[in-house]
DNA sequence: ACAGGATCCTGGGGGC
DNA sequence: TGCCCCCAGGATCCTG
């Protein structure tokens, strides 16, 4: 679920309440999360949160020494809550914070998310290197981005979903960015022009920055770190709007499946082949 | 190298 | 009410 803007919102929400707070106790549920490589979270009691950062869709928590790494998967929620607020179903990890007793809670209905522990910052960085995690969208260098697109016959939608090319884009913002750029999601990377590549790069940045301003998109399960919903879902140009008119040209939007994911686009504004004159 | 499918999970919604 | 099927902001693994 959560893509870069949602994860960024969670991180921003959690920073103020969390930084400087010590872990008084840790509760871990029985159910397995997707990747928790022997994370002995109980060993974190007594540690203090020194900082919280985002990298792609990953949440990195600095515990002055060890780092906690959290991925929200499709339905993960990472929230700061008063202790008396009832814990919802599917809450898998709870950090109680001293001295107030508030809680940092990890909830994840489908359990595609993960909570793992790294002994040092270097170990965390090594993990990202091993993942070949791509740059943040705003760090994309135009020339290397273009080169990267030209190097593959994969379709743009698949390239955008691949975290190795650019980190943080998921199904919603891939579709939204392609619409802003006026590019067909099934256009092979090798076929883009330099101008199109640049248009797409700028569209990604624009779409994600706007989504961050709106605290991300709350459809189904997403909430920010404070439990507040996002507003970006009200401004989707194509995502989930199959059959509805394109906001730019009124043509009914279409839905296809690419890279195994539902893909929304305007058949008129986002043409595959070059537009041919009709007379 | 890539597409496509299955897999990990739970729940909501629609059709009957 | 229940059942069955499809769908879902992610990512990985396997096959062809």
PDB file of C-alpha atoms (C1' of nucleotides) in Angstrom:
ATOM      1  CA  UNK A   1       0.000   0.000   0.000  1.00  0.00           C
ATOM      2  CA  UNK A   2       2.064   2.775   1.226  1.00  0.00           C
ATOM      3  CA  UNK A   3       4.349   4.311  -1.321  1.00  0.00           C
ATOM      4  CA  UNK A   4       6.920   7.029  -0.773  1.00  0.00           C
ATOM      5  CA  UNK A   5       4.490   9.846   0.191  1.00  0.00           C
ATOM      6  CA  UNK A   6       2.667   7.704   2.727  1.00  0.00           C
ATOM      7  CA  UNK A   7       5.911   6.447   4.260  1.00  0.00           C
ATOM      8  CA  UNK A   8       7.283   9.998   4.356  1.00  0.00           C
ATOM      9  CA  UNK A   9       4.128  11.128   6.161  1.00  0.00           C
ATOM     10  CA  UNK A  10       4.490   8.385   8.747  1.00  0.00           C
ATOM     11  CA  UNK A  11       8.122   9.340   9.328  1.00  0.00           C
ATOM     12  CA  UNK A  12       7.306  13.033   9.723  1.00  0.00           C
ATOM     13  CA  UNK A  13       4.432  12.268  12.075  1.00  0.00           C
ATOM     14  CA  UNK A  14       6.540  10.031  14.260  1.00  0.00           C
ATOM     15  CA  UNK A  15       9.641  12.197  14.480  1.00  0.00           C
ATOM     16  CA  UNK A  16       8.514  14.685  17.102  1.00  0.00           C
ATOM     17  CA  UNK A  17       6.777  12.276  19.485  1.00  0.00           C
ATOM     18  CA  UNK A  18       9.448   9.611  19.159  1.00  0.00           C
ATOM     19  CA  UNK A  19      12.860  11.243  19.137  1.00  0.00           C
ATOM     20  CA  UNK A  20      14.410  11.341  22.572  1.00  0.00           C
ATOM     21  CA  UNK A  21      12.049   8.739  23.972  1.00  0.00           C
ATOM     22  CA  UNK A  22      13.337   5.554  25.572  1.00  0.00           C
ATOM     23  CA  UNK A  23      11.909   2.082  25.075  1.00  0.00           C
ATOM     24  CA  UNK A  24      10.438   0.846  28.340  1.00  0.00           C
ATOM     25  CA  UNK A  25       9.105  -2.453  27.072  1.00  0.00           C
ATOM     26  CA  UNK A  26       8.543  -4.371  23.863  1.00  0.00           C
ATOM     27  CA  UNK A  27       5.702  -6.695  22.981  1.00  0.00           C
ATOM     28  CA  UNK A  28       5.947  -8.961  19.968  1.00  0.00           C
ATOM     29  CA  UNK A  29       3.000 -10.993  18.687  1.00  0.00           C
ATOM     30  CA  UNK A  30       3.155 -14.652  17.696  1.00  0.00           C
ATOM     31  CA  UNK A  31       2.349 -14.244  14.033  1.00  0.00           C
ATOM     32  CA  UNK A  32       5.231 -14.122  11.633  1.00  0.00           C
ATOM     33  CA  UNK A  33       5.878 -11.063   9.552  1.00  0.00           C
ATOM     34  CA  UNK A  34       7.344 -11.368   6.094  1.00  0.00           C
ATOM     35  CA  UNK A  35      10.962 -10.567   6.912  1.00  0.00           C
ATOM     36  CA  UNK A  36      12.123 -10.383  10.477  1.00  0.00           C
ATOM     37  CA  UNK A  37      15.563 -11.981  10.346  1.00  0.00           C
ATOM     38  CA  UNK A  38      15.701 -13.153  13.927  1.00  0.00           C
ATOM     39  CA  UNK A  39      14.988  -9.654  15.147  1.00  0.00           C
ATOM     40  CA  UNK A  40      15.337  -9.814  18.891  1.00  0.00           C
ATOM     41  CA  UNK A  41      13.307  -6.707  19.495  1.00  0.00           C
ATOM     42  CA  UNK A  42      13.120  -7.327  23.231  1.00  0.00           C
ATOM     43  CA  UNK A  43      16.829  -6.535  23.378  1.00  0.00           C
ATOM     44  CA  UNK A  44      15.968  -2.926  22.560  1.00  0.00           C
ATOM     45  CA  UNK A  45      14.552  -2.166  25.998  1.00  0.00           C
ATOM     46  CA  UNK A  46      16.457   0.771  27.456  1.00  0.00           C
ATOM     47  CA  UNK A  47      17.457   2.128  24.044  1.00  0.00           C
ATOM     48  CA  UNK A  48      16.453   5.620  22.987  1.00  0.00           C
ATOM     49  CA  UNK A  49      15.106   6.717  19.618  1.00  0.00           C
ATOM     50  CA  UNK A  50      17.614   9.202  18.239  1.00  0.00           C
ATOM     51  CA  UNK A  51      16.088   9.728  14.842  1.00  0.00           C
ATOM     52  CA  UNK A  52      13.823   8.447  12.120  1.00  0.00           C
ATOM     53  CA  UNK A  53      14.386   8.549   8.377  1.00  0.00           C
ATOM     54  CA  UNK A  54      12.868   7.275   5.184  1.00  0.00           C
ATOM     55  CA  UNK A  55      14.667   5.565   2.326  1.00  0.00           C
ATOM     56  CA  UNK A  56      12.397   4.600  -0.554  1.00  0.00           C
ATOM     57  CA  UNK A  57       9.493   2.839   1.120  1.00  0.00           C
ATOM     58  CA  UNK A  58      11.622   1.876   4.116  1.00  0.00           C
ATOM     59  CA  UNK A  59      11.412   3.455   7.567  1.00  0.00           C
ATOM     60  CA  UNK A  60      14.764   3.583   9.363  1.00  0.00           C
ATOM     61  CA  UNK A  61      14.830   4.172  13.118  1.00  0.00           C
ATOM     62  CA  UNK A  62      18.086   5.236  14.723  1.00  0.00           C
ATOM     63  CA  UNK A  63      18.531   3.719  18.169  1.00  0.00           C
ATOM     64  CA  UNK A  64      22.041   5.072  18.681  1.00  0.00           C
ATOM     65  CA  UNK A  65      23.851   1.946  17.631  1.00  0.00           C
ATOM     66  CA  UNK A  66      21.303  -0.482  16.276  1.00  0.00           C
ATOM     67  CA  UNK A  67      18.825   0.495  13.550  1.00  0.00           C
ATOM     68  CA  UNK A  68      15.288  -0.721  13.256  1.00  0.00           C
ATOM     69  CA  UNK A  69      14.052  -1.156   9.705  1.00  0.00           C
ATOM     70  CA  UNK A  70      10.337  -1.208   8.963  1.00  0.00           C
ATOM     71  CA  UNK A  71       8.481  -1.861   5.728  1.00  0.00           C
ATOM     72  CA  UNK A  72       4.733  -1.360   5.651  1.00  0.00           C
ATOM     73  CA  UNK A  73       4.033  -3.798   2.826  1.00  0.00           C
ATOM     74  CA  UNK A  74       0.439  -3.427   1.654  1.00  0.00           C
ATOM     75  CA  UNK A  75      -1.433  -2.840   4.897  1.00  0.00           C
ATOM     76  CA  UNK A  76       1.151  -1.818   7.462  1.00  0.00           C
ATOM     77  CA  UNK A  77       0.447   0.969   9.950  1.00  0.00           C
ATOM     78  CA  UNK A  78       3.094   2.440  12.215  1.00  0.00           C
ATOM     79  CA  UNK A  79       1.520   4.770  14.725  1.00  0.00           C
ATOM     80  CA  UNK A  80       2.149   6.632  17.957  1.00  0.00           C
ATOM     81  CA  UNK A  81      -0.762   6.206  20.343  1.00  0.00           C
ATOM     82  CA  UNK A  82      -1.743   6.863  23.930  1.00  0.00           C
ATOM     83  CA  UNK A  83      -1.499   3.692  25.989  1.00  0.00           C
ATOM     84  CA  UNK A  84      -5.177   3.760  26.887  1.00  0.00           C
ATOM     85  CA  UNK A  85      -6.201   3.738  23.227  1.00  0.00           C
ATOM     86  CA  UNK A  86      -7.342   0.153  22.597  1.00  0.00           C
ATOM     87  CA  UNK A  87      -4.971  -1.904  20.476  1.00  0.00           C
ATOM     88  CA  UNK A  88      -6.578  -2.905  17.236  1.00  0.00           C
ATOM     89  CA  UNK A  89      -6.571  -6.400  15.751  1.00  0.00           C
ATOM     90  CA  UNK A  90      -3.440  -7.341  13.841  1.00  0.00           C
ATOM     91  CA  UNK A  91      -1.152  -5.276  16.047  1.00  0.00           C
ATOM     92  CA  UNK A  92       2.086  -7.262  15.921  1.00  0.00           C
ATOM     93  CA  UNK A  93       4.651  -5.109  17.699  1.00  0.00           C
ATOM     94  CA  UNK A  94       4.252  -2.562  20.494  1.00  0.00           C
ATOM     95  CA  UNK A  95       7.050  -0.411  21.914  1.00  0.00           C
ATOM     96  CA  UNK A  96       6.071   1.215  25.194  1.00  0.00           C
ATOM     97  CA  UNK A  97       7.848   4.521  25.696  1.00  0.00           C
ATOM     98  CA  UNK A  98       9.013   5.881  29.001  1.00  0.00           C
ATOM     99  CA  UNK A  99       8.157   7.752  31.024  1.00  0.00           C
ATOM    100  CA  UNK A 100       4.730   8.660  29.603  1.00  0.00           C
ATOM    101  CA  UNK A 101       3.778   5.135  28.608  1.00  0.00           C
ATOM    102  CA  UNK A 102       2.616   6.022  25.085  1.00  0.00           C
ATOM    103  CA  UNK A 103       3.049   3.339  22.485  1.00  0.00           C
ATOM    104  CA  UNK A 104       4.636   2.976  19.085  1.00  0.00           C
ATOM    105  CA  UNK A 105       2.532   0.332  17.362  1.00  0.00           C
ATOM    106  CA  UNK A 106       3.068  -1.726  14.266  1.00  0.00           C
ATOM    107  CA  UNK A 107      -0.151  -3.085  12.844  1.00  0.00           C
ATOM    108  CA  UNK A 108      -0.398  -5.037   9.618  1.00  0.00           C
ATOM    109  CA  UNK A 109      -3.499  -6.896   8.512  1.00  0.00           C
ATOM    110  CA  UNK A 110      -1.998  -8.872   5.647  1.00  0.00           C
ATOM    111  CA  UNK A 111       1.431  -9.218   7.196  1.00  0.00           C
ATOM    112  CA  UNK A 112       3.380  -8.404   4.040  1.00  0.00           C
ATOM    113  CA  UNK A 113       5.287  -5.847   6.049  1.00  0.00           C
ATOM    114  CA  UNK A 114       8.439  -6.375   8.046  1.00  0.00           C
ATOM    115  CA  UNK A 115      10.273  -5.224  11.136  1.00  0.00           C
ATOM    116  CA  UNK A 116      13.967  -6.050  11.229  1.00  0.00           C
ATOM    117  CA  UNK A 117      16.968  -5.068  13.230  1.00  0.00           C
ATOM    118  CA  UNK A 118      20.487  -4.140  12.118  1.00  0.00           C
ATOM    119  CA  UNK A 119      23.385  -3.897  14.524  1.00  0.00           C
ATOM    120  CA  UNK A 120      24.899  -0.814  12.907  1.00  0.00           C
ATOM    121  CA  UNK A 121      24.239   1.841  10.321  1.00  0.00           C
ATOM    122  CA  UNK A 122      26.797   0.129   8.099  1.00  0.00           C
ATOM    123  CA  UNK A 123      24.801  -3.096   8.230  1.00  0.00           C
ATOM    124  CA  UNK A 124      21.663  -1.199   7.262  1.00  0.00           C
ATOM    125  CA  UNK A 125      23.431   0.472   4.353  1.00  0.00           C
ATOM    126  CA  UNK A 126      24.799  -2.890   3.267  1.00  0.00           C
ATOM    127  CA  UNK A 127      21.251  -4.176   3.128  1.00  0.00           C
ATOM    128  CA  UNK A 128      20.211  -1.363   0.792  1.00  0.00           C
ATOM    129  CA  UNK A 129      23.245  -2.001  -1.381  1.00  0.00           C
ATOM    130  CA  UNK A 130      22.409  -5.686  -1.544  1.00  0.00           C
ATOM    131  CA  UNK A 131      18.856  -4.756  -2.554  1.00  0.00           C
ATOM    132  CA  UNK A 132      20.279  -2.511  -5.283  1.00  0.00           C
ATOM    133  CA  UNK A 133      17.830   0.097  -4.039  1.00  0.00           C
ATOM    134  CA  UNK A 134      17.685   2.958  -6.524  1.00  0.00           C
ATOM    135  CA  UNK A 135      17.996   6.687  -5.800  1.00  0.00           C
ATOM    136  CA  UNK A 136      15.276   8.837  -4.289  1.00  0.00           C
ATOM    137  CA  UNK A 137      13.245  10.390  -7.129  1.00  0.00           C
ATOM    138  CA  UNK A 138      14.681  13.878  -6.557  1.00  0.00           C
ATOM    139  CA  UNK A 139      18.197  12.476  -6.711  1.00  0.00           C
ATOM    140  CA  UNK A 140      17.717  10.955 -10.143  1.00  0.00           C
ATOM    141  CA  UNK A 141      20.373  12.258 -12.450  1.00  0.00           C
ATOM    142  CA  UNK A 142      18.726  13.062 -15.828  1.00  0.00           C
ATOM    143  CA  UNK A 143      21.425  11.505 -17.986  1.00  0.00           C
ATOM    144  CA  UNK A 144      21.681   8.248 -16.062  1.00  0.00           C
ATOM    145  CA  UNK A 145      17.898   8.004 -15.779  1.00  0.00           C
ATOM    146  CA  UNK A 146      17.561   8.312 -19.546  1.00  0.00           C
ATOM    147  CA  UNK A 147      20.346   5.808 -20.078  1.00  0.00           C
ATOM    148  CA  UNK A 148      18.690   3.400 -17.709  1.00  0.00           C
ATOM    149  CA  UNK A 149      15.376   3.606 -19.558  1.00  0.00           C
ATOM    150  CA  UNK A 150      17.032   3.165 -22.937  1.00  0.00           C
ATOM    151  CA  UNK A 151      18.831   0.071 -21.697  1.00  0.00           C
ATOM    152  CA  UNK A 152      15.722  -2.047 -21.322  1.00  0.00           C
ATOM    153  CA  UNK A 153      12.781  -3.256 -23.362  1.00  0.00           C
ATOM    154  CA  UNK A 154      10.650  -3.500 -20.244  1.00  0.00           C
ATOM    155  CA  UNK A 155       7.549  -1.326 -20.233  1.00  0.00           C
ATOM    156  CA  UNK A 156       7.583   1.940 -18.301  1.00  0.00           C
ATOM    157  CA  UNK A 157       5.081   0.686 -15.735  1.00  0.00           C
ATOM    158  CA  UNK A 158       7.347  -2.227 -14.840  1.00  0.00           C
ATOM    159  CA  UNK A 159      10.398   0.032 -14.677  1.00  0.00           C
ATOM    160  CA  UNK A 160       8.658   2.443 -12.305  1.00  0.00           C
ATOM    161  CA  UNK A 161       7.592  -0.359  -9.982  1.00  0.00           C
ATOM    162  CA  UNK A 162      11.127  -1.741  -9.848  1.00  0.00           C
ATOM    163  CA  UNK A 163      12.713  -0.249  -6.731  1.00  0.00           C
ATOM    164  CA  UNK A 164      16.158  -0.678  -8.266  1.00  0.00           C
ATOM    165  CA  UNK A 165      15.560   2.028 -10.870  1.00  0.00           C
ATOM    166  CA  UNK A 166      14.002   4.634  -8.622  1.00  0.00           C
ATOM    167  CA  UNK A 167      13.007   4.080  -5.007  1.00  0.00           C
ATOM    168  CA  UNK A 168       9.573   4.746  -3.591  1.00  0.00           C
ATOM    169  CA  UNK A 169       7.208   4.649  -6.566  1.00  0.00           C
ATOM    170  CA  UNK A 170       4.381   2.109  -6.370  1.00  0.00           C
ATOM    171  CA  UNK A 171       1.239   1.289  -8.290  1.00  0.00           C
ATOM    172  CA  UNK A 172      -0.707   4.487  -7.660  1.00  0.00           C
ATOM    173  CA  UNK A 173       2.039   7.018  -8.281  1.00  0.00           C
ATOM    174  CA  UNK A 174       3.404   5.105 -11.255  1.00  0.00           C
ATOM    175  CA  UNK A 175       0.037   5.507 -12.999  1.00  0.00           C
ATOM    176  CA  UNK A 176      -0.350   9.111 -11.881  1.00  0.00           C
ATOM    177  CA  UNK A 177       3.149  10.048 -13.035  1.00  0.00           C
ATOM    178  CA  UNK A 178       2.721   8.436 -16.431  1.00  0.00           C
ATOM    179  CA  UNK A 179      -0.485  10.372 -16.969  1.00  0.00           C
ATOM    180  CA  UNK A 180       1.136  13.657 -16.020  1.00  0.00           C
ATOM    181  CA  UNK A 181       3.970  12.872 -18.414  1.00  0.00           C
ATOM    182  CA  UNK A 182       1.522  11.839 -21.148  1.00  0.00           C
ATOM    183  CA  UNK A 183       3.264   8.502 -21.643  1.00  0.00           C
ATOM    184  CA  UNK A 184       1.623   5.124 -22.221  1.00  0.00           C
ATOM    185  CA  UNK A 185       2.395   2.693 -19.399  1.00  0.00           C
ATOM    186  CA  UNK A 186       3.224  -0.033 -21.919  1.00  0.00           C
ATOM    187  CA  UNK A 187       5.804   2.044 -23.751  1.00  0.00           C
ATOM    188  CA  UNK A 188       9.104   0.133 -23.740  1.00  0.00           C
ATOM    189  CA  UNK A 189      11.897   1.962 -21.977  1.00  0.00           C
ATOM    190  CA  UNK A 190      14.175   1.700 -24.978  1.00  0.00           C
ATOM    191  CA  UNK A 191      11.677   3.664 -27.074  1.00  0.00           C
ATOM    192  CA  UNK A 192      11.553   6.823 -24.977  1.00  0.00           C
ATOM    193  CA  UNK A 193      13.123   9.990 -26.260  1.00  0.00           C
ATOM    194  CA  UNK A 194      15.365  12.126 -24.113  1.00  0.00           C
ATOM    195  CA  UNK A 195      12.547  14.666 -23.805  1.00  0.00           C
ATOM    196  CA  UNK A 196      10.056  12.009 -22.728  1.00  0.00           C
ATOM    197  CA  UNK A 197      12.441  10.634 -20.125  1.00  0.00           C
ATOM    198  CA  UNK A 198      12.878  14.090 -18.687  1.00  0.00           C
ATOM    199  CA  UNK A 199       9.134  14.698 -18.720  1.00  0.00           C
ATOM    200  CA  UNK A 200       8.611  11.476 -16.800  1.00  0.00           C
ATOM    201  CA  UNK A 201      11.332  12.227 -14.279  1.00  0.00           C
ATOM    202  CA  UNK A 202       9.821  15.630 -13.563  1.00  0.00           C
ATOM    203  CA  UNK A 203       6.312  14.158 -13.406  1.00  0.00           C
ATOM    204  CA  UNK A 204       7.385  11.640 -10.773  1.00  0.00           C
ATOM    205  CA  UNK A 205       8.901  14.365  -8.628  1.00  0.00           C
ATOM    206  CA  UNK A 206       5.885  16.635  -9.065  1.00  0.00           C
ATOM    207  CA  UNK A 207       3.360  13.901  -8.273  1.00  0.00           C
ATOM    208  CA  UNK A 208       5.220  12.645  -5.214  1.00  0.00           C
ATOM    209  CA  UNK A 209       5.845  16.110  -3.811  1.00  0.00           C
ATOM    210  CA  UNK A 210       2.196  17.000  -4.213  1.00  0.00           C
ATOM    211  CA  UNK A 211       1.171  13.729  -2.558  1.00  0.00           C
ATOM    212  CA  UNK A 212       3.472  14.420   0.389  1.00  0.00           C
ATOM    213  CA  UNK A 213       1.857  17.842   0.828  1.00  0.00           C
ATOM    214  CA  UNK A 214      -1.512  16.090   1.039  1.00  0.00           C
ATOM    215  CA  UNK A 215      -0.205  13.477   3.512  1.00  0.00           C
ATOM    216  CA  UNK A 216      -0.441  10.692   0.966  1.00  0.00           C
ATOM    217  CA  UNK A 217      -3.429   8.671  -0.165  1.00  0.00           C
ATOM    218  CA  UNK A 218      -5.792   6.989   2.271  1.00  0.00           C
ATOM    219  CA  UNK A 219      -7.637   4.230   0.523  1.00  0.00           C
ATOM    220  CA  UNK A 220      -8.392   1.090   2.449  1.00  0.00           C
ATOM    221  CA  UNK A 221      -5.887   0.797   5.282  1.00  0.00           C
ATOM    222  CA  UNK A 222      -3.419   3.636   5.185  1.00  0.00           C
ATOM    223  CA  UNK A 223      -3.124   6.169   7.999  1.00  0.00           C
ATOM    224  CA  UNK A 224      -0.217   8.420   8.924  1.00  0.00           C
ATOM    225  CA  UNK A 225       1.900   7.995  12.037  1.00  0.00           C
ATOM    226  CA  UNK A 226      -0.537  10.132  13.977  1.00  0.00           C
ATOM    227  CA  UNK A 227      -3.508   8.148  12.727  1.00  0.00           C
ATOM    228  CA  UNK A 228      -4.558  11.006  10.412  1.00  0.00           C
ATOM    229  CA  UNK A 229      -5.702  10.117   6.906  1.00  0.00           C
ATOM    230  CA  UNK A 230      -4.209  11.476   3.709  1.00  0.00           C
ATOM    231  CA  UNK A 231      -6.068  13.509   1.105  1.00  0.00           C
ATOM    232  CA  UNK A 232      -4.337  12.633  -2.144  1.00  0.00           C
ATOM    233  CA  UNK A 233      -6.969  10.013  -3.002  1.00  0.00           C
ATOM    234  CA  UNK A 234      -9.291  12.918  -3.819  1.00  0.00           C
ATOM    235  CA  UNK A 235      -6.951  14.128  -6.517  1.00  0.00           C
ATOM    236  CA  UNK A 236      -6.201  10.966  -8.444  1.00  0.00           C
ATOM    237  CA  UNK A 237      -6.094  11.688 -12.151  1.00  0.00           C
ATOM    238  CA  UNK A 238      -6.271   8.054 -13.273  1.00  0.00           C
ATOM    239  CA  UNK A 239      -5.808   5.580 -10.422  1.00  0.00           C
ATOM    240  CA  UNK A 240      -9.059   3.751  -9.694  1.00  0.00           C
ATOM    241  CA  UNK A 241     -10.984   5.915 -12.179  1.00  0.00           C
ATOM    242  CA  UNK A 242     -11.589   3.310 -14.895  1.00  0.00           C
ATOM    243  CA  UNK A 243     -14.386   4.448 -17.216  1.00  0.00           C
ATOM    244  CA  UNK A 244     -14.470   7.936 -15.772  1.00  0.00           C
ATOM    245  CA  UNK A 245     -13.491  10.874 -17.973  1.00  0.00           C
ATOM    246  CA  UNK A 246      -9.881  11.925 -18.285  1.00  0.00           C
ATOM    247  CA  UNK A 247      -9.519  15.232 -16.467  1.00  0.00           C
ATOM    248  CA  UNK A 248      -7.516  16.584 -19.346  1.00  0.00           C
ATOM    249  CA  UNK A 249      -9.451  15.408 -22.420  1.00  0.00           C
ATOM    250  CA  UNK A 250     -12.670  13.759 -21.088  1.00  0.00           C
ATOM    251  CA  UNK A 251     -11.910  10.460 -22.847  1.00  0.00           C
ATOM    252  CA  UNK A 252     -12.999   7.496 -20.664  1.00  0.00           C
ATOM    253  CA  UNK A 253     -10.013   6.101 -18.792  1.00  0.00           C
ATOM    254  CA  UNK A 254      -8.993   2.495 -19.313  1.00  0.00           C
ATOM    255  CA  UNK A 255      -7.625  -0.234 -17.111  1.00  0.00           C
ATOM    256  CA  UNK A 256      -5.154  -2.879 -18.235  1.00  0.00           C
ATOM    257  CA  UNK A 257      -2.849  -5.251 -16.398  1.00  0.00           C
ATOM    258  CA  UNK A 258       0.894  -4.668 -16.701  1.00  0.00           C
ATOM    259  CA  UNK A 259       3.645  -6.244 -14.657  1.00  0.00           C
ATOM    260  CA  UNK A 260       0.856  -8.072 -12.874  1.00  0.00           C
ATOM    261  CA  UNK A 261      -0.615  -4.841 -11.555  1.00  0.00           C
ATOM    262  CA  UNK A 262      -3.757  -2.995 -12.465  1.00  0.00           C
ATOM    263  CA  UNK A 263      -2.821  -0.005 -14.579  1.00  0.00           C
ATOM    264  CA  UNK A 264      -4.947   3.043 -15.312  1.00  0.00           C
ATOM    265  CA  UNK A 265      -4.412   5.440 -18.170  1.00  0.00           C
ATOM    266  CA  UNK A 266      -6.030   7.683 -20.768  1.00  0.00           C
ATOM    267  CA  UNK A 267      -5.986   6.093 -24.224  1.00  0.00           C
ATOM    268  CA  UNK A 268      -5.986   9.524 -25.811  1.00  0.00           C
ATOM    269  CA  UNK A 269      -3.471  11.484 -23.736  1.00  0.00           C
ATOM    270  CA  UNK A 270      -1.167   8.504 -23.368  1.00  0.00           C
ATOM    271  CA  UNK A 271      -0.722   6.971 -26.788  1.00  0.00           C
ATOM    272  CA  UNK A 272       1.614   4.118 -27.485  1.00  0.00           C
ATOM    273  CA  UNK A 273       2.532   4.952 -31.040  1.00  0.00           C
ATOM    274  CA  UNK A 274       3.130   8.410 -32.346  1.00  0.00           C
ATOM    275  CA  UNK A 275      -0.106  10.157 -33.113  1.00  0.00           C
ATOM    276  CA  UNK A 276      -0.897   9.800 -36.793  1.00  0.00           C
ATOM    277  CA  UNK A 277      -2.850  12.273 -38.785  1.00  0.00           C
ATOM    278  CA  UNK A 278      -6.286  10.900 -39.559  1.00  0.00           C
ATOM    279  CA  UNK A 279      -7.170  12.444 -42.886  1.00  0.00           C
TER     280      UNK A 279
ATOM    281  C1'  DA B   1      16.660 -10.533 -19.535  1.00  0.00           C
ATOM    282  C1'  DC B   2      11.900 -10.529 -19.214  1.00  0.00           C
ATOM    283  C1'  DA B   3       7.014 -11.675 -18.808  1.00  0.00           C
ATOM    284  C1'  DG B   4       3.804 -14.131 -16.352  1.00  0.00           C
ATOM    285  C1'  DG B   5       2.148 -16.593 -12.661  1.00  0.00           C
ATOM    286  C1'  DA B   6       2.098 -18.127  -7.988  1.00  0.00           C
ATOM    287  C1'  DT B   7       2.974 -16.979  -3.256  1.00  0.00           C
ATOM    288  C1'  DC B   8       2.881 -14.753   1.199  1.00  0.00           C
ATOM    289  C1'  DC B   9      -1.896 -12.906   4.053  1.00  0.00           C
ATOM    290  C1'  DT B  10      -6.631 -10.821   5.419  1.00  0.00           C
ATOM    291  C1'  DG B  11     -10.702  -8.447   4.361  1.00  0.00           C
ATOM    292  C1'  DG B  12     -14.086  -5.839   1.571  1.00  0.00           C
ATOM    293  C1'  DG B  13     -17.325  -5.769  -2.071  1.00  0.00           C
ATOM    294  C1'  DG B  14     -20.290  -7.629  -5.667  1.00  0.00           C
ATOM    295  C1'  DG B  15     -23.115 -11.310  -7.613  1.00  0.00           C
ATOM    296  C1'  DC B  16     -26.151 -14.995  -6.762  1.00  0.00           C
TER     297       DC B  16
ATOM    298  C1'  DT C   1     -27.099 -14.879   5.971  1.00  0.00           C
ATOM    299  C1'  DG C   2     -23.708 -17.437   3.203  1.00  0.00           C
ATOM    300  C1'  DC C   3     -20.696 -18.688  -0.500  1.00  0.00           C
ATOM    301  C1'  DC C   4     -17.661 -17.777  -4.218  1.00  0.00           C
ATOM    302  C1'  DC C   5     -14.897 -14.909  -6.842  1.00  0.00           C
ATOM    303  C1'  DC C   6     -12.191 -10.854  -7.627  1.00  0.00           C
ATOM    304  C1'  DC C   7      -9.705  -7.179  -5.938  1.00  0.00           C
ATOM    305  C1'  DA C   8      -6.139  -4.675  -3.042  1.00  0.00           C
ATOM    306  C1'  DG C   9      -0.434   1.533  -2.032  1.00  0.00           C
ATOM    307  C1'  DG C  10       4.431  -4.775  -2.095  1.00  0.00           C
ATOM    308  C1'  DA C  11       7.941  -7.841  -3.098  1.00  0.00           C
ATOM    309  C1'  DT C  12      10.009 -12.311  -4.119  1.00  0.00           C
ATOM    310  C1'  DC C  13      10.602 -16.646  -6.288  1.00  0.00           C
ATOM    311  C1'  DC C  14      10.006 -19.891 -10.030  1.00  0.00           C
ATOM    312  C1'  DT C  15       9.163 -21.282 -14.823  1.00  0.00           C
ATOM    313  C1'  DG C  16       9.323 -20.810 -19.707  1.00  0.00           C
TER     314       DG C  16
END
